[in-house]
mmCIF file of C-alpha atoms and ligand atoms in Angstrom:
data_model
loop_
_atom_site.group_PDB
_atom_site.id
_atom_site.type_symbol
_atom_site.label_atom_id
_atom_site.label_comp_id
_atom_site.label_asym_id
_atom_site.label_seq_id
_atom_site.Cartn_x
_atom_site.Cartn_y
_atom_site.Cartn_z
ATOM 1 C CA MET A 204 -23.822 3.546 -25.986
ATOM 2 C CA ASN A 205 -21.347 0.730 -25.989
ATOM 3 C CA THR A 206 -18.169 2.413 -24.876
ATOM 4 C CA ALA A 207 -15.133 0.758 -23.410
ATOM 5 C CA VAL A 208 -16.003 1.926 -19.940
ATOM 6 C CA ASP A 209 -19.526 0.484 -20.207
ATOM 7 C CA THR A 210 -18.016 -2.817 -21.248
ATOM 8 C CA ALA A 211 -15.654 -2.637 -18.304
ATOM 9 C CA LYS A 212 -18.598 -2.047 -15.981
ATOM 10 C CA ARG A 213 -20.481 -5.017 -17.325
ATOM 11 C CA GLU A 214 -17.501 -7.233 -16.724
ATOM 12 C CA ARG A 215 -17.324 -6.211 -13.102
ATOM 13 C CA GLU A 216 -18.343 -8.920 -10.754
ATOM 14 C CA ALA A 217 -21.017 -8.562 -8.137
ATOM 15 C CA PRO A 218 -19.825 -6.956 -4.902
ATOM 16 C CA TYR A 219 -17.923 -9.479 -2.846
ATOM 17 C CA GLU A 220 -19.039 -9.855 0.743
ATOM 18 C CA GLY A 221 -15.736 -10.754 2.400
ATOM 19 C CA PRO A 222 -12.489 -8.829 2.095
ATOM 20 C CA LEU A 223 -11.426 -8.243 -1.497
ATOM 21 C CA LEU A 224 -7.859 -9.018 -0.647
ATOM 22 C CA ASP A 225 -6.811 -11.175 2.261
ATOM 23 C CA VAL A 226 -3.115 -11.752 2.850
ATOM 24 C CA ARG A 227 -2.407 -14.537 5.351
ATOM 25 C CA ASP A 228 0.892 -15.486 6.970
ATOM 26 C CA LEU A 229 2.842 -14.292 3.934
ATOM 27 C CA HIS A 230 6.567 -14.987 3.923
ATOM 28 C CA VAL A 231 8.977 -13.708 1.288
ATOM 29 C CA GLU A 232 12.705 -14.277 1.345
ATOM 30 C CA PHE A 233 15.574 -13.432 -0.978
ATOM 31 C CA VAL A 234 18.400 -15.814 -1.568
ATOM 32 C CA THR A 235 21.518 -13.656 -1.648
ATOM 33 C CA ARG A 236 25.253 -14.358 -1.731
ATOM 34 C CA ASP A 237 25.441 -13.636 1.988
ATOM 35 C CA GLY A 238 22.493 -15.771 2.992
ATOM 36 C CA VAL A 239 18.708 -15.694 3.087
ATOM 37 C CA ALA A 240 17.229 -12.235 3.646
ATOM 38 C CA LYS A 241 13.860 -12.597 5.373
ATOM 39 C CA ALA A 242 12.029 -9.588 4.006
ATOM 40 C CA VAL A 243 8.437 -10.577 4.862
ATOM 41 C CA ASN A 244 7.864 -12.748 7.920
ATOM 42 C CA GLY A 245 4.206 -13.615 8.312
ATOM 43 C CA VAL A 246 2.191 -10.628 7.141
ATOM 44 C CA ASP A 247 -1.585 -10.646 7.584
ATOM 45 C CA TYR A 248 -3.749 -7.889 6.220
ATOM 46 C CA SER A 249 -7.008 -7.449 4.391
ATOM 47 C CA VAL A 250 -8.862 -4.787 2.443
ATOM 48 C CA SER A 251 -12.543 -4.617 1.532
ATOM 49 C CA ALA A 252 -14.283 -2.713 -1.233
ATOM 50 C CA GLY A 253 -14.423 0.982 -0.415
ATOM 51 C CA GLU A 254 -11.817 0.639 2.309
ATOM 52 C CA THR A 255 -8.374 2.245 2.538
ATOM 53 C CA LEU A 256 -5.567 0.469 4.328
ATOM 54 C CA ALA A 257 -2.388 2.416 4.958
ATOM 55 C CA VAL A 258 0.764 0.350 5.359
ATOM 56 C CA LEU A 259 3.340 2.264 7.353
ATOM 57 C CA GLY A 260 6.934 1.518 8.252
ATOM 58 C CA GLU A 261 10.548 2.562 7.945
ATOM 59 C CA SER A 262 12.600 1.899 4.850
ATOM 60 C CA GLY A 263 13.294 -1.809 4.424
ATOM 61 C CA SER A 264 10.357 -3.024 6.534
ATOM 62 C CA GLY A 265 8.921 -5.060 3.641
ATOM 63 C CA LYS A 266 6.078 -2.807 2.498
ATOM 64 C CA SER A 267 6.974 -2.900 -1.186
ATOM 65 C CA VAL A 268 8.002 -6.549 -1.247
ATOM 66 C CA THR A 269 4.573 -7.473 0.160
ATOM 67 C CA ALA A 270 2.914 -5.390 -2.573
ATOM 68 C CA GLN A 271 5.116 -6.952 -5.234
ATOM 69 C CA ALA A 272 4.161 -10.415 -4.013
ATOM 70 C CA ILE A 273 0.476 -9.457 -4.305
ATOM 71 C CA MET A 274 1.021 -8.102 -7.819
ATOM 72 C CA GLY A 275 3.097 -11.125 -8.802
ATOM 73 C CA ILE A 276 5.988 -8.969 -9.974
ATOM 74 C CA LEU A 277 8.734 -10.356 -7.735
ATOM 75 C CA ASP A 278 11.670 -11.893 -9.553
ATOM 76 C CA MET A 279 11.696 -15.503 -8.434
ATOM 77 C CA PRO A 280 14.552 -16.262 -7.924
ATOM 78 C CA PRO A 281 16.099 -14.495 -6.080
ATOM 79 C CA ALA A 282 12.760 -14.145 -4.269
ATOM 80 C CA ARG A 283 10.780 -17.100 -2.972
ATOM 81 C CA ILE A 284 7.509 -17.416 -1.105
ATOM 82 C CA PRO A 285 7.958 -20.303 1.318
ATOM 83 C CA ARG A 286 4.622 -19.812 3.014
ATOM 84 C CA GLY A 287 1.390 -17.863 2.932
ATOM 85 C CA GLU A 288 -1.791 -17.100 1.051
ATOM 86 C CA ILE A 289 -2.830 -14.115 -1.037
ATOM 87 C CA ARG A 290 -6.574 -14.423 -1.440
ATOM 88 C CA PHE A 291 -8.434 -12.245 -3.908
ATOM 89 C CA ARG A 292 -12.205 -12.565 -3.529
ATOM 90 C CA GLY A 293 -11.540 -15.678 -1.528
ATOM 91 C CA ARG A 294 -9.280 -17.426 -4.039
ATOM 92 C CA ASP A 295 -5.580 -17.882 -3.362
ATOM 93 C CA MET A 296 -3.575 -16.298 -6.170
ATOM 94 C CA LEU A 297 -0.480 -18.247 -5.175
ATOM 95 C CA THR A 298 -2.088 -21.559 -6.075
ATOM 96 C CA MET A 299 -4.546 -20.699 -8.861
ATOM 97 C CA GLY A 300 -3.799 -21.271 -12.541
ATOM 98 C CA LYS A 301 -1.534 -18.878 -14.433
ATOM 99 C CA GLU A 302 -4.246 -17.613 -16.760
ATOM 100 C CA GLU A 303 -6.693 -16.763 -13.967
ATOM 101 C CA ARG A 304 -3.957 -15.050 -12.002
ATOM 102 C CA ARG A 305 -2.870 -13.043 -15.030
ATOM 103 C CA LYS A 306 -6.417 -11.742 -15.515
ATOM 104 C CA ILE A 307 -6.759 -10.659 -11.904
ATOM 105 C CA ARG A 308 -3.401 -8.951 -11.824
ATOM 106 C CA GLY A 309 -3.887 -7.273 -15.177
ATOM 107 C CA GLN A 310 -7.430 -6.059 -14.688
ATOM 108 C CA LYS A 311 -8.715 -6.366 -11.130
ATOM 109 C CA ILE A 312 -5.694 -5.072 -9.237
ATOM 110 C CA ALA A 313 -3.719 -2.053 -10.394
ATOM 111 C CA MET A 314 -0.581 -0.562 -8.949
ATOM 112 C CA ILE A 315 0.646 3.017 -8.775
ATOM 113 C CA PHE A 316 4.364 3.522 -8.291
ATOM 114 C CA GLN A 317 6.308 6.329 -6.711
ATOM 115 C CA ASP A 318 8.189 7.304 -9.804
ATOM 116 C CA ALA A 319 5.835 8.038 -12.698
ATOM 117 C CA LEU A 320 8.657 9.043 -14.985
ATOM 118 C CA SER A 321 10.196 5.598 -14.930
ATOM 119 C CA ALA A 322 6.831 3.808 -14.939
ATOM 120 C CA LEU A 323 5.685 5.611 -18.103
ATOM 121 C CA ASN A 324 7.300 5.070 -21.484
ATOM 122 C CA PRO A 325 9.228 8.266 -22.354
ATOM 123 C CA VAL A 326 8.893 7.906 -26.139
ATOM 124 C CA LEU A 327 5.122 7.380 -26.284
ATOM 125 C CA SER A 328 2.513 10.080 -25.727
ATOM 126 C CA VAL A 329 0.445 9.764 -22.563
ATOM 127 C CA GLY A 330 -2.690 9.509 -24.698
ATOM 128 C CA TYR A 331 -1.253 6.553 -26.532
ATOM 129 C CA GLN A 332 -0.245 4.826 -23.306
ATOM 130 C CA LEU A 333 -3.652 5.368 -21.730
ATOM 131 C CA GLY A 334 -5.413 4.304 -24.920
ATOM 132 C CA GLU A 335 -3.362 1.117 -25.099
ATOM 133 C CA MET A 336 -5.003 -0.064 -21.881
ATOM 134 C CA PHE A 337 -8.352 -0.060 -23.664
ATOM 135 C CA ARG A 338 -7.024 -1.418 -26.932
ATOM 136 C CA ALA A 339 -5.202 -4.289 -25.283
ATOM 137 C CA HIS A 340 -7.909 -5.275 -22.797
ATOM 138 C CA ARG A 341 -11.132 -4.090 -24.373
ATOM 139 C CA GLY A 342 -10.335 -4.334 -28.077
ATOM 140 C CA VAL A 343 -11.605 -0.869 -28.976
ATOM 141 C CA SER A 344 -10.555 1.079 -32.084
ATOM 142 C CA ARG A 345 -7.695 3.551 -32.082
ATOM 143 C CA ALA A 346 -10.081 6.514 -32.251
ATOM 144 C CA GLU A 347 -12.188 5.221 -29.381
ATOM 145 C CA ALA A 348 -9.080 4.542 -27.327
ATOM 146 C CA ARG A 349 -7.959 8.132 -27.830
ATOM 147 C CA GLU A 350 -11.372 9.370 -26.722
ATOM 148 C CA LYS A 351 -11.170 7.215 -23.593
ATOM 149 C CA ALA A 352 -7.701 8.560 -22.880
ATOM 150 C CA VAL A 353 -9.010 12.130 -22.932
ATOM 151 C CA GLU A 354 -11.926 11.147 -20.697
ATOM 152 C CA LEU A 355 -9.559 9.609 -18.174
ATOM 153 C CA MET A 356 -7.268 12.618 -18.236
ATOM 154 C CA GLU A 357 -10.282 14.782 -17.504
ATOM 155 C CA ARG A 358 -11.292 12.395 -14.731
ATOM 156 C CA VAL A 359 -7.981 13.007 -12.972
ATOM 157 C CA ARG A 360 -8.319 16.740 -13.703
ATOM 158 C CA ILE A 361 -5.496 17.343 -16.110
ATOM 159 C CA PRO A 362 -6.208 20.840 -17.435
ATOM 160 C CA ALA A 363 -6.794 21.065 -21.214
ATOM 161 C CA ALA A 364 -6.756 17.285 -21.539
ATOM 162 C CA LYS A 365 -7.830 17.356 -25.200
ATOM 163 C CA GLN A 366 -4.907 19.552 -26.140
ATOM 164 C CA ARG A 367 -2.422 17.610 -24.050
ATOM 165 C CA VAL A 368 -3.320 14.065 -24.999
ATOM 166 C CA ASN A 369 -0.444 13.868 -27.497
ATOM 167 C CA ASP A 370 2.147 15.232 -25.075
ATOM 168 C CA TYR A 371 4.938 13.055 -23.737
ATOM 169 C CA PRO A 372 5.468 12.226 -20.043
ATOM 170 C CA HIS A 373 8.397 14.647 -19.612
ATOM 171 C CA GLN A 374 6.187 17.533 -20.728
ATOM 172 C CA PHE A 375 4.065 17.173 -17.575
ATOM 173 C CA SER A 376 4.909 18.314 -14.052
ATOM 174 C CA GLY A 377 5.528 15.699 -11.366
ATOM 175 C CA GLY A 378 2.044 16.123 -9.909
ATOM 176 C CA MET A 379 0.402 15.865 -13.330
ATOM 177 C CA ARG A 380 2.436 12.768 -14.145
ATOM 178 C CA GLN A 381 1.253 11.168 -10.946
ATOM 179 C CA ARG A 382 -2.324 11.978 -12.009
ATOM 180 C CA ILE A 383 -1.619 10.209 -15.279
ATOM 181 C CA MET A 384 -0.414 7.190 -13.294
ATOM 182 C CA ILE A 385 -3.701 7.262 -11.395
ATOM 183 C CA ALA A 386 -5.569 7.449 -14.712
ATOM 184 C CA MET A 387 -3.649 4.405 -15.968
ATOM 185 C CA ALA A 388 -4.538 2.514 -12.825
ATOM 186 C CA LEU A 389 -8.210 3.480 -13.127
ATOM 187 C CA ALA A 390 -8.531 2.680 -16.818
ATOM 188 C CA LEU A 391 -9.850 -0.844 -16.402
ATOM 189 C CA GLU A 392 -11.858 -0.002 -13.288
ATOM 190 C CA PRO A 393 -9.986 -2.352 -10.986
ATOM 191 C CA ASP A 394 -11.433 -3.603 -7.698
ATOM 192 C CA LEU A 395 -8.238 -2.788 -5.854
ATOM 193 C CA ILE A 396 -5.450 -0.258 -6.226
ATOM 194 C CA ILE A 397 -2.095 -0.583 -4.518
ATOM 195 C CA ALA A 398 -0.299 2.760 -4.374
ATOM 196 C CA ASP A 399 3.339 2.467 -3.299
ATOM 197 C CA GLU A 400 4.509 5.856 -1.988
ATOM 198 C CA PRO A 401 2.442 7.595 -4.692
ATOM 199 C CA THR A 402 3.266 11.117 -3.547
ATOM 200 C CA THR A 403 6.718 10.820 -2.011
ATOM 201 C CA ALA A 404 8.446 12.553 -4.911
ATOM 202 C CA LEU A 405 6.067 15.551 -4.831
ATOM 203 C CA ASP A 406 6.112 18.690 -2.742
ATOM 204 C CA VAL A 407 3.732 18.983 0.159
ATOM 205 C CA THR A 408 0.833 20.903 -1.418
ATOM 206 C CA VAL A 409 0.838 18.745 -4.522
ATOM 207 C CA GLN A 410 1.047 15.648 -2.316
ATOM 208 C CA ALA A 411 -2.190 16.602 -0.619
ATOM 209 C CA GLN A 412 -3.960 17.293 -3.923
ATOM 210 C CA VAL A 413 -2.953 13.978 -5.435
ATOM 211 C CA MET A 414 -3.878 12.124 -2.247
ATOM 212 C CA ASP A 415 -7.292 13.807 -2.141
ATOM 213 C CA LEU A 416 -7.920 12.935 -5.777
ATOM 214 C CA LEU A 417 -7.008 9.321 -5.160
ATOM 215 C CA ALA A 418 -9.289 9.148 -2.125
ATOM 216 C CA GLU A 419 -12.154 10.761 -4.018
ATOM 217 C CA LEU A 420 -11.905 8.366 -6.963
ATOM 218 C CA GLN A 421 -11.574 5.416 -4.645
ATOM 219 C CA ALA A 422 -14.828 6.330 -2.908
ATOM 220 C CA GLU A 423 -16.602 6.983 -6.186
ATOM 221 C CA TYR A 424 -15.582 3.648 -7.700
ATOM 222 C CA ASN A 425 -15.919 1.830 -4.369
ATOM 223 C CA MET A 426 -12.466 0.334 -4.777
ATOM 224 C CA GLY A 427 -10.209 -1.117 -2.150
ATOM 225 C CA LEU A 428 -7.044 0.926 -1.713
ATOM 226 C CA ILE A 429 -3.716 0.023 -0.154
ATOM 227 C CA LEU A 430 -1.582 3.084 0.494
ATOM 228 C CA ILE A 431 2.034 2.360 1.243
ATOM 229 C CA THR A 432 3.945 5.123 2.965
ATOM 230 C CA HIS A 433 6.624 5.929 5.493
ATOM 231 C CA ASP A 434 4.893 9.222 6.231
ATOM 232 C CA LEU A 435 2.000 9.051 8.673
ATOM 233 C CA GLY A 436 0.995 12.613 7.941
ATOM 234 C CA VAL A 437 0.206 11.897 4.306
ATOM 235 C CA VAL A 438 -2.335 9.158 4.981
ATOM 236 C CA ALA A 439 -3.970 10.392 8.168
ATOM 237 C CA ASP A 440 -6.931 11.995 6.433
ATOM 238 C CA VAL A 441 -7.604 9.357 3.807
ATOM 239 C CA ALA A 442 -6.984 5.966 5.420
ATOM 240 C CA ASP A 443 -9.552 3.948 7.364
ATOM 241 C CA LYS A 444 -7.076 1.664 9.060
ATOM 242 C CA ILE A 445 -3.344 1.354 9.420
ATOM 243 C CA ALA A 446 -0.991 -1.598 9.534
ATOM 244 C CA VAL A 447 2.442 -0.752 10.928
ATOM 245 C CA MET A 448 5.258 -2.949 9.620
ATOM 246 C CA TYR A 449 8.604 -3.689 11.232
ATOM 247 C CA ALA A 450 11.184 -6.154 9.894
ATOM 248 C CA GLY A 451 8.639 -7.860 7.666
ATOM 249 C CA ARG A 452 5.865 -8.227 10.235
ATOM 250 C CA ILE A 453 2.765 -6.281 11.146
ATOM 251 C CA VAL A 454 3.430 -4.983 14.640
ATOM 252 C CA GLU A 455 0.276 -2.929 15.087
ATOM 253 C CA THR A 456 -3.099 -2.555 13.383
ATOM 254 C CA ALA A 457 -5.745 -0.010 14.272
ATOM 255 C CA PRO A 458 -8.358 2.342 12.872
ATOM 256 C CA VAL A 459 -6.381 5.386 11.806
ATOM 257 C CA HIS A 460 -7.547 7.872 14.440
ATOM 258 C CA GLU A 461 -7.128 5.415 17.283
ATOM 259 C CA LEU A 462 -3.600 4.681 16.240
ATOM 260 C CA TYR A 463 -2.801 8.377 16.452
ATOM 261 C CA ALA A 464 -4.552 8.911 19.712
ATOM 262 C CA ARG A 465 -3.366 5.810 21.545
ATOM 263 C CA PRO A 466 -0.666 3.658 19.982
ATOM 264 C CA ALA A 467 -0.317 0.204 21.522
ATOM 265 C CA HIS A 468 3.177 -0.633 20.288
ATOM 266 C CA PRO A 469 6.385 1.142 21.348
ATOM 267 C CA TYR A 470 7.506 1.267 17.712
ATOM 268 C CA THR A 471 4.339 3.092 16.630
ATOM 269 C CA ARG A 472 4.739 5.373 19.621
ATOM 270 C CA GLY A 473 8.264 6.170 18.455
ATOM 271 C CA LEU A 474 7.080 6.893 14.920
ATOM 272 C CA LEU A 475 4.396 9.253 16.216
ATOM 273 C CA ASP A 476 6.792 11.008 18.557
ATOM 274 C CA SER A 477 9.205 11.626 15.712
ATOM 275 C CA ILE A 478 6.687 13.606 13.633
ATOM 276 C CA PRO A 479 7.421 17.342 13.788
ATOM 277 C CA ARG A 480 4.558 19.245 15.400
ATOM 278 C CA LEU A 481 3.770 22.904 14.975
ATOM 279 C CA ASP A 482 2.923 23.389 18.641
ATOM 280 C CA GLN A 483 6.310 22.082 19.716
ATOM 281 C CA LYS A 484 8.486 24.311 17.610
ATOM 282 C CA GLY A 485 12.028 24.587 18.782
ATOM 283 C CA GLN A 486 11.897 21.383 20.795
ATOM 284 C CA GLU A 487 14.279 18.658 19.789
ATOM 285 C CA LEU A 488 12.628 15.994 17.690
ATOM 286 C CA TYR A 489 12.480 12.505 19.110
ATOM 287 C CA ALA A 490 14.141 9.792 17.054
ATOM 288 C CA ILE A 491 13.876 6.049 17.597
ATOM 289 C CA LYS A 492 17.358 4.975 18.623
ATOM 290 C CA GLY A 493 19.319 2.514 16.530
ATOM 291 C CA LEU A 494 18.621 1.083 13.101
ATOM 292 C CA PRO A 495 16.216 -1.458 11.622
ATOM 293 C CA PRO A 496 17.677 -4.978 11.784
ATOM 294 C CA ASN A 497 19.724 -6.668 9.123
ATOM 295 C CA LEU A 498 17.255 -9.049 7.502
ATOM 296 C CA LEU A 499 19.937 -11.712 7.231
ATOM 297 C CA ARG A 500 20.148 -11.730 11.039
ATOM 298 C CA ILE A 501 16.871 -10.670 12.592
ATOM 299 C CA PRO A 502 17.342 -10.643 16.392
ATOM 300 C CA PRO A 503 15.620 -13.422 18.362
ATOM 301 C CA GLY A 504 12.361 -12.579 20.094
ATOM 302 C CA CYS A 505 10.680 -9.333 19.101
ATOM 303 C CA ALA A 506 12.676 -7.850 16.197
ATOM 304 C CA PHE A 507 12.253 -4.385 17.707
ATOM 305 C CA ASN A 508 13.706 -5.313 21.129
ATOM 306 C CA PRO A 509 17.212 -3.822 20.644
ATOM 307 C CA ARG A 510 15.631 -0.417 20.005
ATOM 308 C CA CYS A 511 12.743 -0.645 22.423
ATOM 309 C CA PRO A 512 12.579 1.422 25.621
ATOM 310 C CA ARG A 513 10.294 -1.215 27.204
ATOM 311 C CA ALA A 514 12.199 -4.360 26.296
ATOM 312 C CA GLN A 515 12.404 -7.082 28.979
ATOM 313 C CA ASP A 516 13.818 -10.616 28.942
ATOM 314 C CA VAL A 517 10.663 -12.056 27.407
ATOM 315 C CA CYS A 518 11.054 -9.697 24.427
ATOM 316 C CA ARG A 519 14.502 -11.130 23.698
ATOM 317 C CA ALA A 520 13.280 -14.720 23.970
ATOM 318 C CA GLU A 521 9.860 -14.935 22.346
ATOM 319 C CA VAL A 522 8.257 -13.540 19.214
ATOM 320 C CA PRO A 523 5.027 -11.834 20.313
ATOM 321 C CA ASP A 524 1.794 -12.628 18.467
ATOM 322 C CA LEU A 525 -0.448 -9.834 17.296
ATOM 323 C CA PHE A 526 -2.457 -9.636 20.530
ATOM 324 C CA PRO A 527 -5.995 -8.240 20.489
ATOM 325 C CA VAL A 528 -5.991 -4.805 22.133
ATOM 326 C CA THR A 529 -8.666 -4.001 24.718
ATOM 327 C CA GLU A 530 -9.626 -1.308 27.156
ATOM 328 C CA GLU A 531 -8.400 -1.716 30.719
ATOM 329 C CA ASP A 532 -11.704 -3.363 31.698
ATOM 330 C CA GLY A 533 -11.333 -5.871 28.847
ATOM 331 C CA THR A 534 -13.713 -4.228 26.368
ATOM 332 C CA PRO A 535 -12.417 -5.240 22.939
ATOM 333 C CA LEU A 536 -11.182 -2.480 20.650
ATOM 334 C CA GLU A 537 -12.414 -3.422 17.202
ATOM 335 C CA GLY A 538 -9.726 -3.828 14.575
ATOM 336 C CA ARG A 539 -6.888 -3.277 17.008
ATOM 337 C CA GLY A 540 -3.908 -5.533 17.514
ATOM 338 C CA SER A 541 -0.383 -5.137 18.859
ATOM 339 C CA ALA A 542 2.581 -7.481 18.630
ATOM 340 C CA CYS A 543 3.982 -6.326 21.957
ATOM 341 C CA PHE A 544 4.011 -8.190 25.275
ATOM 342 C CA PHE A 545 3.583 -4.800 26.908
ATOM 343 C CA TRP A 546 0.798 -3.405 24.757
ATOM 344 C CA LYS A 547 -1.312 -2.672 27.837
ATOM 345 C CA GLU A 548 1.372 -0.532 29.413
ATOM 346 C CA THR A 549 2.001 1.223 26.109
ATOM 347 C CA LEU A 550 -1.692 1.887 25.490
ATOM 348 C CA HIS A 551 -2.624 3.120 28.951
ATOM 349 C CA ASP A 552 0.614 4.716 30.071
ATOM 350 C CA ARG A 553 0.612 7.917 28.112
HETATM 351 N N1 LIG B 64 15.945 -8.511 -5.028
HETATM 352 C C1 LIG B 64 16.262 -8.434 -3.737
HETATM 353 N N2 LIG B 64 17.308 -9.126 -3.227
HETATM 354 C C2 LIG B 64 17.627 -9.052 -1.928
HETATM 355 N N3 LIG B 64 16.949 -8.327 -1.020
HETATM 356 C C3 LIG B 64 15.905 -7.620 -1.451
HETATM 357 C C4 LIG B 64 15.499 -7.615 -2.837
HETATM 358 N N4 LIG B 64 14.417 -6.808 -2.966
HETATM 359 C C5 LIG B 64 14.181 -6.321 -1.718
HETATM 360 N N5 LIG B 64 15.052 -6.809 -0.825
HETATM 361 C C6 LIG B 64 15.105 -6.511 0.620
HETATM 362 O O1 LIG B 64 13.852 -6.668 1.206
HETATM 363 C C7 LIG B 64 13.706 -5.731 2.270
HETATM 364 C C8 LIG B 64 12.362 -5.091 2.204
HETATM 365 O O2 LIG B 64 12.347 -4.203 1.113
HETATM 366 P P1 LIG B 64 11.094 -3.317 0.723
HETATM 367 O O3 LIG B 64 11.423 -2.739 -0.603
HETATM 368 O O4 LIG B 64 9.847 -4.095 0.834
HETATM 369 O O5 LIG B 64 11.123 -2.187 1.831
HETATM 370 P P2 LIG B 64 10.099 -0.994 2.009
HETATM 371 O O6 LIG B 64 9.422 -1.192 3.314
HETATM 372 O O7 LIG B 64 9.252 -0.863 0.802
HETATM 373 O O8 LIG B 64 11.091 0.240 2.166
HETATM 374 P P3 LIG B 64 11.076 1.704 1.469
HETATM 375 O O9 LIG B 64 10.313 2.585 2.419
HETATM 376 O O10 LIG B 64 12.511 2.054 1.421
HETATM 377 O O11 LIG B 64 10.448 1.589 0.130
HETATM 378 C C9 LIG B 64 14.846 -4.741 2.147
HETATM 379 O O12 LIG B 64 15.781 -4.985 3.160
HETATM 380 C C10 LIG B 64 15.434 -5.028 0.807
HETATM 381 O O13 LIG B 64 16.825 -4.829 0.827
HETATM 382 MG MG1 LIG B 65 9.139 0.527 -0.719
#
C-alpha cells in the first residue's frame, strides 16, 4: 500500500549516529531603540534520536528565542545571530543553502506552540489543516489527505475522529486542540520536535495527559524532543536531561533525576526550593530574591550574582564556564555541568 505515511517513512534517512541537533555557542541579539538586547549568550545543547531534553528557566531567559533560531523563524532584523552553529545531523543550518534549510525546517523539525488556538487557522476545519500537510509535502489526493487526517487524529486519541474531522479549532477543548497540534507536528514524521510550553495553558490533569501522549509518541517514533518549560514538575517524568537557562546561557545541565536530587548551581537550587511540596504544607514558599537581569545591561561576571546567596568577588568579575561536575573524589558525573565557581559547595553542601 503506497500511503502518504509509507512514503514519508521511505524518505526518512538512516539513523544518525551523533546528536540530531547540536547547538554550539549560539548568540542571538535584538537591536532595539534602547540598545542591543542580548537574549541568547552562548547556548550549547544537543539532542539525539529518542532523547528528551527539557529546557528550563524563568520568563525571559531565552528559551523561546533559542528555539526560534533553530526553527529559523526569528525576524531578522530586529534579531541577529552574531555567532554560533546550529547543526542538524552534523550540518550547520546557519550556513547551508536556503533550499536545504527550508526542507529540514519544514519536514525534519516540527514545532508545537503553547497556544494552539492562535497556531491553527480558525476558519479551516482541523481535518483540512492536517490534510494540507500531506497535500503540500507528499502530493496526495484530497480524499487520501482526509483519510490521513483521521488517522492522525486517532493517533493522538481524539475521540470520534471520523465524525470530528470537519470540525473547526474552536469546537475542540484546549487539551484536544493541543493534541491536534501534536498531530500536525507528527504528520511528516519529523526527526525532532520542539515543544515550547506545550501544556502551559491547560489544567493540571490535562497537562499530564498531553505530556504523556507526547512522550509515548516520541518513543514510538524514536524522535528527538526538546521540551521548553518554566515548570520543572511538568517535565520531571518525561525528560532524560535538563538544561537550565539564565539570562541567555545554560547554567546547569544534568540527567533529570540527578538535577532534582543534587543541583550544582545556586539558581537551580532556588528553582527547586520554590516548588510547592505536599509534605511541607503551610510552610512559606522560598522565592529567589530579585528579578532576572535587564538584557540590555547584563551584570558583569556571572549574570546571576546579584541574586545569588553564594556570590563572592570572583562572581562579580568573571563569567564562569560550564564546569564539569564531579563527585568529591573527582569521579566524573556523566552529562553534568555547572556554570558556577562554587558548584562543589552547592552540590555537596545540602
Ligand atoms: N523581537 C524582539 N525584540 C526585542 N527583544 C526581544 C524580541 N523577542 C524576544 N526578545 C527578548 O528576548 C528575551 C528572551 O525571550 P524568550 O522569549 O526567549 O524568553 P523565554 O525564556 O521563552 O520566556 P517565557 O518563559 O516568558 O516564554 C526576552 O527578554 C525578550 O524580551
Ligand atoms: Mg518562551
